[in-house]
Every structure is written in structure tokens, then in C-alpha cells.
Coordinates of C-alpha atoms in Angstrom, one line a residue:
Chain W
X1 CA -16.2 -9.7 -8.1
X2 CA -13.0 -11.8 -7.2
X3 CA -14.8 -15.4 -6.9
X4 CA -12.6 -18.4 -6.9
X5 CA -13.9 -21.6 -8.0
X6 CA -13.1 -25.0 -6.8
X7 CA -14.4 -28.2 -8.2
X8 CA -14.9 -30.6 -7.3
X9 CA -16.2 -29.8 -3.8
X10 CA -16.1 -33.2 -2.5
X11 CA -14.3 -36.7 -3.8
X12 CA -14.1 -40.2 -3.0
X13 CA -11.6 -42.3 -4.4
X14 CA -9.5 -45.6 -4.4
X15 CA -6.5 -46.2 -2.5
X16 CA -3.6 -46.1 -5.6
X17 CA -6.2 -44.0 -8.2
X18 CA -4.8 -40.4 -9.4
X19 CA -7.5 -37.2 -8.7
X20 CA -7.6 -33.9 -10.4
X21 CA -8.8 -30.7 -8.4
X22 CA -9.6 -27.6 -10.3
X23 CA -9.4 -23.8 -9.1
X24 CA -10.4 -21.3 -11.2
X25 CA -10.0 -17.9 -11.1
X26 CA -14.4 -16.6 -12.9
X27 CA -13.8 -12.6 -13.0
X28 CA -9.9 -11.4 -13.0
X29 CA -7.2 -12.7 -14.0
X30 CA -4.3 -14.5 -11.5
X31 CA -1.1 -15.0 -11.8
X32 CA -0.4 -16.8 -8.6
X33 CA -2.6 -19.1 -6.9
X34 CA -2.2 -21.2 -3.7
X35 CA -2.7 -24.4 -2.5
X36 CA -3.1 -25.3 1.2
X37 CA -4.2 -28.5 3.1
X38 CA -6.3 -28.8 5.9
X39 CA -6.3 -31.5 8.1
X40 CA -9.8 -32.3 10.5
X41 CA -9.1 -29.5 13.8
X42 CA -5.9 -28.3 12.0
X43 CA -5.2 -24.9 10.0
X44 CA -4.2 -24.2 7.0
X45 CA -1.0 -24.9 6.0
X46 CA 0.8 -23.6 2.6
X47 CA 1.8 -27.0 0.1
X48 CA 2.7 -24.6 -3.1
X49 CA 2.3 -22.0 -4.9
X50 CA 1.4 -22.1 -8.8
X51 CA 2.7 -19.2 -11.1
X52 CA 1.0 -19.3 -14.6
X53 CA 3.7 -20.6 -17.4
X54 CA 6.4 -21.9 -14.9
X55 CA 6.7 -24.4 -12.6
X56 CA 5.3 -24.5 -8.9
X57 CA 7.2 -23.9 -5.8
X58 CA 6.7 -26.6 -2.8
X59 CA 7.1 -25.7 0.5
X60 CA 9.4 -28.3 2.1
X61 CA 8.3 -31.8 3.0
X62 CA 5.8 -31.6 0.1
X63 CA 6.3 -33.9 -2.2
X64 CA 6.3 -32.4 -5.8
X65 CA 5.8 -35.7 -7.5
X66 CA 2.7 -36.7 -5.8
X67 CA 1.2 -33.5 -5.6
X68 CA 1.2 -32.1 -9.6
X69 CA 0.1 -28.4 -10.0
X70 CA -0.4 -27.4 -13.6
X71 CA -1.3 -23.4 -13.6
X72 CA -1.8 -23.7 -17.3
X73 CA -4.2 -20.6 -17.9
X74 CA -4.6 -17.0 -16.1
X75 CA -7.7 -18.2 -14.4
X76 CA -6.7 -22.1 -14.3
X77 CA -4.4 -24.1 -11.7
X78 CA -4.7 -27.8 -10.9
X79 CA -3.8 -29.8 -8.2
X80 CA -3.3 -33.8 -9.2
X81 CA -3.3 -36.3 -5.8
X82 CA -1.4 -39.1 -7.9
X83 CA -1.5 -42.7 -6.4
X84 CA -3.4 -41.3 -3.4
X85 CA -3.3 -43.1 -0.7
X86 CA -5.6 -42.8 3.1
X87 CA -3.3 -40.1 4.8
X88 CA -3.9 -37.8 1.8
X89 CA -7.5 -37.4 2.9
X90 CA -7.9 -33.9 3.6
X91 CA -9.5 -30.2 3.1
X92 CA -7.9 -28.9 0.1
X93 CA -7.9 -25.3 -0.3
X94 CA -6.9 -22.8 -2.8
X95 CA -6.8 -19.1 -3.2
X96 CA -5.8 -16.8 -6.4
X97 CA -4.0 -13.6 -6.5
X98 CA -5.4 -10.2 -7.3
X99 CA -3.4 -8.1 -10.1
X100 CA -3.1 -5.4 -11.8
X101 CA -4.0 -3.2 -8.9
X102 CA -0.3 -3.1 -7.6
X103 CA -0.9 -4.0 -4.1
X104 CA -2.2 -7.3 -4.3
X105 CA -3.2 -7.2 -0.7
X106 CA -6.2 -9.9 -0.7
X107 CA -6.2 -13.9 -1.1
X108 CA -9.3 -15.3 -2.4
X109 CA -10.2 -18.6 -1.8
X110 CA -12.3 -21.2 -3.3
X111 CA -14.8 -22.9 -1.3
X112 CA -12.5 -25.6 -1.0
X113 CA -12.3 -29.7 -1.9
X114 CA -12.5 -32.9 0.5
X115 CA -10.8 -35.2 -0.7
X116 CA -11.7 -39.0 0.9
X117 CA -9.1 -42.2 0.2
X118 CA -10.6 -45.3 0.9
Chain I
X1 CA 10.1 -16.4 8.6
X2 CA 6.8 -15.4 9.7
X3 CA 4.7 -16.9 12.3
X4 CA 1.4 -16.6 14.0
X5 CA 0.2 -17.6 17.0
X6 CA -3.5 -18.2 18.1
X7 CA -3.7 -18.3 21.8
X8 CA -7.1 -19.9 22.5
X9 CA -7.9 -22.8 20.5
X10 CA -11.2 -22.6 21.8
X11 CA -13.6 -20.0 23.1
X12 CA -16.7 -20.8 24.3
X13 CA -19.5 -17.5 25.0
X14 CA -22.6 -17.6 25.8
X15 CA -25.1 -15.6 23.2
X16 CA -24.9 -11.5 23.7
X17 CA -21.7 -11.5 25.5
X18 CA -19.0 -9.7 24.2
X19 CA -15.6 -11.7 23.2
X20 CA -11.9 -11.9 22.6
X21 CA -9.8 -13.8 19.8
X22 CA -6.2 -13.3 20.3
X23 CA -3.8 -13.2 17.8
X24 CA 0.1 -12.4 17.8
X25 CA 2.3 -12.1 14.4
X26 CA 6.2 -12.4 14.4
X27 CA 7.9 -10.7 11.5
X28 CA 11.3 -9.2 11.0
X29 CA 9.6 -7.7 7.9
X30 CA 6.3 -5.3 6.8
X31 CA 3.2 -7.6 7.1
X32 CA -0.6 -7.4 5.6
X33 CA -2.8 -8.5 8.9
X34 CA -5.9 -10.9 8.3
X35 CA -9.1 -12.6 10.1
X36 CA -10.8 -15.2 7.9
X37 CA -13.8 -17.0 9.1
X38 CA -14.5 -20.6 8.2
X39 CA -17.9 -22.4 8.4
X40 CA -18.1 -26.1 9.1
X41 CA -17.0 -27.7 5.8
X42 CA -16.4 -24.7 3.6
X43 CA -13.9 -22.4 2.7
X44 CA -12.6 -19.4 4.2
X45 CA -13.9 -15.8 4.2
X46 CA -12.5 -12.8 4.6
X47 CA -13.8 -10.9 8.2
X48 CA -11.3 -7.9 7.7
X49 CA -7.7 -7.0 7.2
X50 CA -5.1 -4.9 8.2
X51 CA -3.1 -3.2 5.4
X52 CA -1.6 0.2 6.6
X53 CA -3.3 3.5 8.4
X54 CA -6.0 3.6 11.1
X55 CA -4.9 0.2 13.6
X56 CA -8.6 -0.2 14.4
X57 CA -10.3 -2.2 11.4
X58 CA -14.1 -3.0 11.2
X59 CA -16.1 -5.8 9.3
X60 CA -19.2 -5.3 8.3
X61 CA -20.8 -7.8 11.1
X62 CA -19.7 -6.2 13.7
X63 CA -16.1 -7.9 14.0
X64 CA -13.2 -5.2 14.5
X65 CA -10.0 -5.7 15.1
X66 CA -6.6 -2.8 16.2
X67 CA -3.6 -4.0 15.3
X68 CA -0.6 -3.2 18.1
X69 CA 2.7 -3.2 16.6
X70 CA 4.6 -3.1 19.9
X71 CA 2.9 -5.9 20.6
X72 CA 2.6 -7.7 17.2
X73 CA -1.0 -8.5 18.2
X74 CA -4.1 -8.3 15.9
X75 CA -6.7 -9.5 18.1
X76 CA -10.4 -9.9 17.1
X77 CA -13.3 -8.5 18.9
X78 CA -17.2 -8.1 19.0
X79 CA -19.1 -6.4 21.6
X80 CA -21.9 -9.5 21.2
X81 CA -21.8 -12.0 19.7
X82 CA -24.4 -14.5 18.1
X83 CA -25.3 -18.2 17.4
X84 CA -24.3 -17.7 14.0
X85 CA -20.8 -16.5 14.7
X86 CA -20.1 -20.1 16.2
X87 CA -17.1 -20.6 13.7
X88 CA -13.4 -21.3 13.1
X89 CA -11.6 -17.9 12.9
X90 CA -8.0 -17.9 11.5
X91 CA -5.9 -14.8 11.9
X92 CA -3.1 -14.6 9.1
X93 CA -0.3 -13.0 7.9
X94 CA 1.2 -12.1 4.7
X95 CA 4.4 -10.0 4.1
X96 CA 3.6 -6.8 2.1
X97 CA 5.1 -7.1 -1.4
X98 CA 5.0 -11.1 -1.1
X99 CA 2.3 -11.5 -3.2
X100 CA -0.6 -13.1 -0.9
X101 CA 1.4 -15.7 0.5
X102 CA -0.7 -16.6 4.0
X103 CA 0.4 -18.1 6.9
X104 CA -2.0 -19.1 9.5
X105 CA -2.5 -19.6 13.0
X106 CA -3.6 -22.7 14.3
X107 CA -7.1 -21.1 14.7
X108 CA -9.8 -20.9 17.4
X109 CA -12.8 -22.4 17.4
X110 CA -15.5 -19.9 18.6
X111 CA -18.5 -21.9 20.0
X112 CA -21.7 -19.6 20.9
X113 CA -24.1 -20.6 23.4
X114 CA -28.1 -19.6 23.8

């Protein structure tokens, strides 16, 4: 149980083109997921985090207009790049939130997306 | 604000020898404890965690890890190690009641040796 979907697992697109990442959530129900970045030798670090039926919360120096997350469903959040540009390439990474067991102690992550701006 | 330090970026072993991932949290609050493993170009996994009770936690590859609260470490240990533990290991933290909100260390890259 707990798997966390990602799709697409890797992208190439155009310097200025918009691209849509996809997280899902296959056997429970979340209703918080995560995004993080990765960039090549780097860790992980925290861009948002998507709560099903409200608006995300950015961590600072993210920019909320570039980086649209739409947590639409319990088992659906997505992550739009708009206008990307080369320094957006990265490892993006998302986890989901266990509930209903009241300690939501585990993250589970998809397998994560690289994205490529050429 | 929570942090985490990794001390080693790097570790290099050579095969069957035992090893030493170091890890320290700081936290004015209650914190969850974590070691994910990543694989080149995939995602992370869970290796164990930390929640409350015995300090010493076990994964089921032979991984354990004792968390030391006066000395907010959570290191990472294996007796041997193999090939296929040559990894990036990330040691996190997440404050209890905070909903799985991680924040990592900067990692270490575990290379194994023959």
C-alpha cells in the first residue's frame, strides 16, 4: 500500500513552453502532498505544499506564479512549470500524506520527474 | 526552524566493511527522525525512521540507526556493507504534529568498493 505516482517520469521541453507534472496518490487518500526540487548533487529542498480545495503554500523565494500547483482531487496534485526556462531543469519530487491514522508519521514519494529545458 | 546537517558528503568503503553516515537535527520542537535512500535517477525510499520508544531503529537490510537526543544525532550504520548500497542517503526531519513536512540534509553519497 501507500504508492505515489508521478508522471511523467522524464520531460524535454522548449525554452518559454508551459509543462504539467502529475502526482497521484493509487491506494489512500491525501490531503497534503509536497513538492520538492532537486538540483544534480544537491538535496531536496521543500517548493510547496498542496492542501486539497485551497490554495498551496510556497516556501519563500518560490515563485507561486511560475510554479502552479492544483491539488484538485484526494489522490490528485499538479505541479505546472509555466514559461520554463534552462535554470528550471531539475529533479522534481513529490510525496503525499498518510491520513486517517492520526499520526501521519510517513511521506511517500513518487518516483520522481526530470524535467529538461532546452 | 528545523535543520539538518549531514557531515560527510561523501563516504567511500570498500565491500564488507562496516560504515558510518552521520546525521545531526536541530529542533526547539518534537521531531519524527528519517533515512531515505535514493538510487541514481529515482525517487526516494524510505530505510527507517524514528518516531518515539526504543532509540535503536532497524531496516530490513541491515541499516539501523539510535537516535541521541543529547546529541540531536541520528546517525546510520551497517556492520557491512555491499555494492548495492552504493547510494545517496538523506537523513530528514519532520516536526511531530506537522503533517510530513521534510527537511533534508544535504546528503552523503555512499560509494562501495569491490
Amino acid at each position: 500500500g501507500a504508492v505515489v505516482s508521478q508522471h511523467p517520469s522524464w520531460v524535454i521541453c522548449k525554452s518559454g513552453t508551459s509543462v504539467k507534472i502529475e502526482c497521484r496518490s493509487l491506494d489512500f487518500q491525501a490531503t497534503t502532498m509536497f513538492w520538492y526540487r532537486q538540483f544534480p548533487k544537491q538535496s531536496l529542498m521543500l517548493m510547496a505544499t498542496s492542501n486539497e480545495g485551497s490554495k498551496a503554500t510556497y516556501e519563500q523565494g518560490v515563485e507561486k506564479d511560475k510554479f502552479l500547483i492544483n491539488h484538485a482531487s484526494l489522490t490528485l496534485s499538479t505541479l505546472t512549470v509555466t514559461s520554463a526556462h534552462p535554470e528550471d531543469s531539475s529533479f522534481y519530487i513529490c510525496s503525499a500524506a498518510t491520513i486517517g491514522t492520526g499520526m501521519n508519521t510517513e511521506a511517500f514519494f513518487g518516483q520522481g520527474t526530470r524535467l529538461t529545458v532546452v | 526552524a528545523q535543520s539538518v546537517t549531514q557531515l560527510d558528503s561523501q563516504v567511500p568503503v570498500f565491500e564488507e566493511a562496516p560504515v558510518e553516515l552521520r546525521c545531526n537535527y536541530s529542533s526547539s520542537v518534537s521531531v519524527y527522525l528519517f533515512w531515505y535512500v535514493q538510487y541514481p535517477n529515482q525517487g526516494l525510499q524510505l530505510l527507517l525512521k524514528y518516531l518515539s520508544g526504543s532509540t535503536l531503529v532497524e531496516s530490513i537490510n541491515g541499516f539501523e540507526a539510535e537516535f541521541n537526543k543529547s546529541q540531536t544525532s541520528f546517525h546510520l550504520r551497517k556492520p557491512s556493507v555491499h555494492i548495492s548500497d552504493t547510494a545517496e542517503y538523506f537523513c530528514a526531519v519532520s516536526v511531530v504534529g506537522g503533517y510530513n513536512k521534510l527537511i533534508f540534509g544535504a546528503g552523503t553519497r555512499l560509494a562501495v568498493h569491490p
